[in-house]
Coordinates of C-alpha atoms in Angstrom, one line a residue:
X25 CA 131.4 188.9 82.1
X26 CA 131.4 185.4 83.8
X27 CA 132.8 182.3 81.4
X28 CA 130.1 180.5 80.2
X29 CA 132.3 177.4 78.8
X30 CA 135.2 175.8 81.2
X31 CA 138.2 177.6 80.3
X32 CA 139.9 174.5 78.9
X33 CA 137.3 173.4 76.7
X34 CA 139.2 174.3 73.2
X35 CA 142.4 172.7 75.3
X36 CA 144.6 171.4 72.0
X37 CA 142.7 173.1 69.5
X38 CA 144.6 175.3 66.7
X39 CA 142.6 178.0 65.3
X40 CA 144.1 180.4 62.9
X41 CA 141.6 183.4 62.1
X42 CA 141.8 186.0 59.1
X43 CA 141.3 189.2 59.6
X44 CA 142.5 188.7 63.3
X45 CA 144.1 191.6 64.4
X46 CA 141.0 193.9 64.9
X47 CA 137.1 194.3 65.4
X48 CA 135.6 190.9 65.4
X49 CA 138.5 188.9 64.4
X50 CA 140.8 190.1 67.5
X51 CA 137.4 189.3 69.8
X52 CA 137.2 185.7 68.7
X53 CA 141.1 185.5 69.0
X54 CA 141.1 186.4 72.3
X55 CA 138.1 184.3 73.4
X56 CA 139.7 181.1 72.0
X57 CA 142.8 182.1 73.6
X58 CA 141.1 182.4 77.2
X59 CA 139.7 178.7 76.6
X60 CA 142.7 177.0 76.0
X61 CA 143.2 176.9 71.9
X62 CA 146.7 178.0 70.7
X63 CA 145.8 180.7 67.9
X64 CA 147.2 182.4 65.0
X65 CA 146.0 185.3 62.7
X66 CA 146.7 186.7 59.5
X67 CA 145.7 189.9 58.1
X68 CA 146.6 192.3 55.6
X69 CA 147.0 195.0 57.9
X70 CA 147.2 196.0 61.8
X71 CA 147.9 192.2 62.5
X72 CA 151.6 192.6 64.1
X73 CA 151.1 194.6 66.8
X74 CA 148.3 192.2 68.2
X75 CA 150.5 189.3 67.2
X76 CA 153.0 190.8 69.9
X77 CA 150.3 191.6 72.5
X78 CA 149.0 188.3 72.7
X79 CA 152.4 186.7 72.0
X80 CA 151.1 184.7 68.9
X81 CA 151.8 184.0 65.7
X82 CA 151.3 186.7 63.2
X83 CA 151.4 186.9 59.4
X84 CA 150.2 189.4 56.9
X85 CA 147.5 187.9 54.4
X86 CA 145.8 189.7 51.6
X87 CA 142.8 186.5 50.7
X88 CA 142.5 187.6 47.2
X89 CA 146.5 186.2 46.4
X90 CA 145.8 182.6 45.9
X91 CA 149.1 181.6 46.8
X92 CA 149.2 183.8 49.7
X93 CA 146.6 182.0 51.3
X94 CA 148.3 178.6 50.9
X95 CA 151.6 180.2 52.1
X96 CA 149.5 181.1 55.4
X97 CA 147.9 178.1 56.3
X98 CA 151.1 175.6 55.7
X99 CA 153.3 178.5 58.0
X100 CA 150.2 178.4 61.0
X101 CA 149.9 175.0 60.9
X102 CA 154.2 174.7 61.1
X103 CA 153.9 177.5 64.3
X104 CA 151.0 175.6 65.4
X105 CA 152.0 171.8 64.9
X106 CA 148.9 171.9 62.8
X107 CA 145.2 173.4 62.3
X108 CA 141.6 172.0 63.6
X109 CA 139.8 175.6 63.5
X110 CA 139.6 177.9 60.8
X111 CA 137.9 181.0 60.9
X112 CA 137.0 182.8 57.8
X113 CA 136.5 186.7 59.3
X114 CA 138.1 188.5 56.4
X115 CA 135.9 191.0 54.8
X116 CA 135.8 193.9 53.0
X117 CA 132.2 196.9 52.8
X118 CA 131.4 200.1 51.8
X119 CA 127.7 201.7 51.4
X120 CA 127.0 202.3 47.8
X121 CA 123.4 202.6 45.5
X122 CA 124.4 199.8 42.9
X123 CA 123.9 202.1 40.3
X124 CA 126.6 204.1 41.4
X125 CA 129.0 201.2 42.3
X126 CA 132.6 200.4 40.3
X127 CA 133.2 197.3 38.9
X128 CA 136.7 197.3 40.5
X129 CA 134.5 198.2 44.2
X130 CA 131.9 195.5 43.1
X131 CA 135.3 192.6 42.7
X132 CA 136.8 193.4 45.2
X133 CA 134.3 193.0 47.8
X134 CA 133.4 189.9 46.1
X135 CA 136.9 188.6 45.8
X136 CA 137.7 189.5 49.9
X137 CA 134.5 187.9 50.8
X138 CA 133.2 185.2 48.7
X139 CA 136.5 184.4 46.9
X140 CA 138.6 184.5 50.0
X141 CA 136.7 182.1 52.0
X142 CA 136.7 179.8 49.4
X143 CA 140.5 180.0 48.8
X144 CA 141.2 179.8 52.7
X145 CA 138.6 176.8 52.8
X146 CA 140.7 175.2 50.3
X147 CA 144.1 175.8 51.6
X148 CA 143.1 174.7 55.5
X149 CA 141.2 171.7 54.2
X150 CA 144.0 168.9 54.0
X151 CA 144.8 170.0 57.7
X152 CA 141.5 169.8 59.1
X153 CA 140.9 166.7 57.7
X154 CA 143.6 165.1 59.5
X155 CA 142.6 166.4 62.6
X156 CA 140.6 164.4 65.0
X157 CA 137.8 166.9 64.9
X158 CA 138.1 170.6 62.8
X159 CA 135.9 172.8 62.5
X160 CA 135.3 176.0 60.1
X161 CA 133.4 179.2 60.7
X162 CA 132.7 181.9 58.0
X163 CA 131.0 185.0 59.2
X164 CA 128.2 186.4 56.6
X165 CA 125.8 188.7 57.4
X166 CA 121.5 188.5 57.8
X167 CA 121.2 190.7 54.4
X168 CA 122.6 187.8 52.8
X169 CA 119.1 186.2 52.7
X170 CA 117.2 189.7 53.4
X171 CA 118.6 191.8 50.9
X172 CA 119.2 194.9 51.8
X173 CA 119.7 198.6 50.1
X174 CA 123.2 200.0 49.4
X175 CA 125.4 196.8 49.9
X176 CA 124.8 194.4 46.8
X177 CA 128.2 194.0 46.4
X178 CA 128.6 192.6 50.0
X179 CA 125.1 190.6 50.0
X180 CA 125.4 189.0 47.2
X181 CA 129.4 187.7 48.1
X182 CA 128.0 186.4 51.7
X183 CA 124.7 184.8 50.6
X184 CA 127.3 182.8 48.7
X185 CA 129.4 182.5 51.3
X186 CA 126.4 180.9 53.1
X187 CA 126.0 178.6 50.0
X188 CA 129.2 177.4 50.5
X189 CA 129.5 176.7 53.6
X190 CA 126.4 174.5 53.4
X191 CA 127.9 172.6 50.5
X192 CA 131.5 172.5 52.1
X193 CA 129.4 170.9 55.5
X194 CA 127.7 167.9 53.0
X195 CA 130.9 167.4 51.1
X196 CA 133.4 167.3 54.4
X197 CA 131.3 166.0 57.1
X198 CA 132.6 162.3 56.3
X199 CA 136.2 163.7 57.1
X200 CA 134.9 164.8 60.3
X201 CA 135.2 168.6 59.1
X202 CA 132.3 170.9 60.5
X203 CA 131.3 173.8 58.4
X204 CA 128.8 176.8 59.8
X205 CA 128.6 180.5 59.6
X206 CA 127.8 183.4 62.1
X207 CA 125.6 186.3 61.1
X208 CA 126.3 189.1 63.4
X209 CA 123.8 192.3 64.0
X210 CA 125.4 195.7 64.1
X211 CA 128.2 195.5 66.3
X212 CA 130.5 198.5 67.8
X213 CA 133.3 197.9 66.4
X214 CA 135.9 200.7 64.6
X215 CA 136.1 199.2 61.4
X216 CA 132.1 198.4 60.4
X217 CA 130.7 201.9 62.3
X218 CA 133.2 203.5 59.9
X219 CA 132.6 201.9 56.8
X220 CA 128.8 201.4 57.1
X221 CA 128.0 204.8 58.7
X222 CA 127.3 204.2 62.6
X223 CA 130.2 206.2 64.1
X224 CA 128.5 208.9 65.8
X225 CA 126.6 207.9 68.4
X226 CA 123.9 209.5 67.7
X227 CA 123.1 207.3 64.9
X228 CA 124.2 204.4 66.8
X229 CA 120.9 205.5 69.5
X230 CA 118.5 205.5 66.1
X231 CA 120.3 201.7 64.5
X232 CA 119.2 200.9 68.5
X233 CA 115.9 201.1 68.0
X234 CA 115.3 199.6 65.1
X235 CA 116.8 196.4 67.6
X236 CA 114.0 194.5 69.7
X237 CA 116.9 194.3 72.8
X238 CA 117.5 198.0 72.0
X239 CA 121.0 198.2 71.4
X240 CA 124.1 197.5 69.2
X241 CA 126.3 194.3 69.9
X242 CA 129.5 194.0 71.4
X243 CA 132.5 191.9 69.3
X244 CA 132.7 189.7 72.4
X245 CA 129.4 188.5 71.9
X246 CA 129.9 187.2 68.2
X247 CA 132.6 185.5 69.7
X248 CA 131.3 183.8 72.2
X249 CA 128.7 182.4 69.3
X250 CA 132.3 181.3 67.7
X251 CA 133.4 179.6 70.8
X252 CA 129.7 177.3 70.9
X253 CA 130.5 176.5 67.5
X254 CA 134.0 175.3 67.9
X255 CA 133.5 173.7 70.7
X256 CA 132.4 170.2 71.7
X257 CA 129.0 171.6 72.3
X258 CA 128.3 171.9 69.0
X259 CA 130.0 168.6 67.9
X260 CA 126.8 167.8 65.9
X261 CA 126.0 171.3 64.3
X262 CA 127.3 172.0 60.5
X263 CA 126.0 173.8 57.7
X264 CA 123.9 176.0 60.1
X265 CA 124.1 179.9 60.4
X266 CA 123.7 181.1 63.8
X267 CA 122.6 184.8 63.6
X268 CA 123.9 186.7 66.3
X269 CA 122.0 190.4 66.2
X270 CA 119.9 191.0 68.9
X271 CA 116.3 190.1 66.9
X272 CA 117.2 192.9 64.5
X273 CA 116.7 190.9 61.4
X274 CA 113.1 189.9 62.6
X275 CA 112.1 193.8 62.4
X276 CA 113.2 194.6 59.2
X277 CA 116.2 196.8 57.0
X278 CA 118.4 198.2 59.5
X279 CA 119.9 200.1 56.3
X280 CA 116.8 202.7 56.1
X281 CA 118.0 204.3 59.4
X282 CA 121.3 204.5 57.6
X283 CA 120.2 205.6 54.6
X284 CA 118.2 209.0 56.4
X285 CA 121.3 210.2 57.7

């Protein structure tokens, strides 16, 4: 696919992205990387071996340890020589009736999700304010203002994730701190088809329909939408949510063709 942005159009930047060694997280690593930002990512698991393929720095991060977090963002921004982009991709999902859901599956979706954002938010935030110009994006989901069946646990954590980053815009846009959130569509990846049902391609054709461009995304296209917003094109864009899915929330619950399965 042709570059849409010059490739040294994130030239200087220093991104560090959770969840960034798989899926979405490695696409939006890799996209920064080809447009001139030095990157690092963090993840609990999987996140060494893309370290070394890439040749960046890696580190192992679970976002619901507090200190973890901090511990991450001071060693990125010491490999780095500091941070302007964050990028808040860690996540956690499951399908589940809420009737049927744990308390321990409903916190910890909730504490990956909503909590870990915040805590990341926090850590980052004394380095991107002493950056020229930073920038934060937090990656939610179109059920967060929908609703949808079988994933409470995950709407309700990333309709406050999309809370948050609207309130973390108003209070930080003085220090020059952009905040804004992508909501991606159904996207091939090996992590969400498992753990929301769309592995077989079977169902994949059916979720296709149910997409007015009649198919599923690809991860490089959520992070190309990451790229827009971290880069100078977007210089004047926070507390926005760019949803990224094809026109699938326009034609209602993608989650009913799950559900007949």
């Amino acid at each position: 696919m042709a570059q849409t942005f010059a490739e040294d159009v994130l030239d200087g930047r220093r991104a560090l992205v959770t969840g960034g060694g798989t899926g979405l997280g490695r696409a939006m690593t890799e996209v920064f990387l080809d447009h001139g930002a030095e990157v690092a990512i963090a993840s609990r698991k999987r996140y060494a071996q893309a370290a070394d393929e890439l040749g960046i720095p890696g580190f192992e991060l679970d976002v619901r340890d507090e200190e973890a977090c901090q511990r991450v963002v001071d060693e990125a921004s010491d490999a780095l020589g500091g941070l302007d982009l964050l990028v808040n991709n860690a996540a956690g999902n499951f399908l589940s009736p809420a009737a049927n859901l744990s308390e321990n599956g409903w916190r910890s979706v909730v504490d990956i999700v909503l909590d870990g954002t915040f805590r990341m938010s926090q850590a980052a935030y004394p380095e991107l304010a002493e950056a020229e110009e930073a920038n934060v994006v937090n990656i939610v989901a179109t059920y967060a203002w929908t609703a949808a069946p079988m994933v409470s646990h995950s709407g309700a954590a990333k309709s406050g994730v999309l809370n948050l980053t609207r309130s973390l815009a108003v209070e930080w846009g003085d220090d020059d701190v952009r905040v804004n959130a992508i909501a991606p569509g159904p996207v091939v990846t090996e992590k969400a088809a498992e753990h929301l049902g769309y592995a077989d391609p079977e169902v994949q054709e059916k979720l296709a329909t149910k997409i007015p461009m009649d198919r599923l995304g690809e991860p490089e296209e959520i992070a190309d939408a990451a790229l827009f917003l971290s880069s100078p094109a977007a210089r004047w864009v926070t507390g926005e949510c760019l949803v990224v899915d094809g026109g699938q929330w326009l034609q209602g619950n993608l989650f009913d063709a799950l559900m007949s399965e």
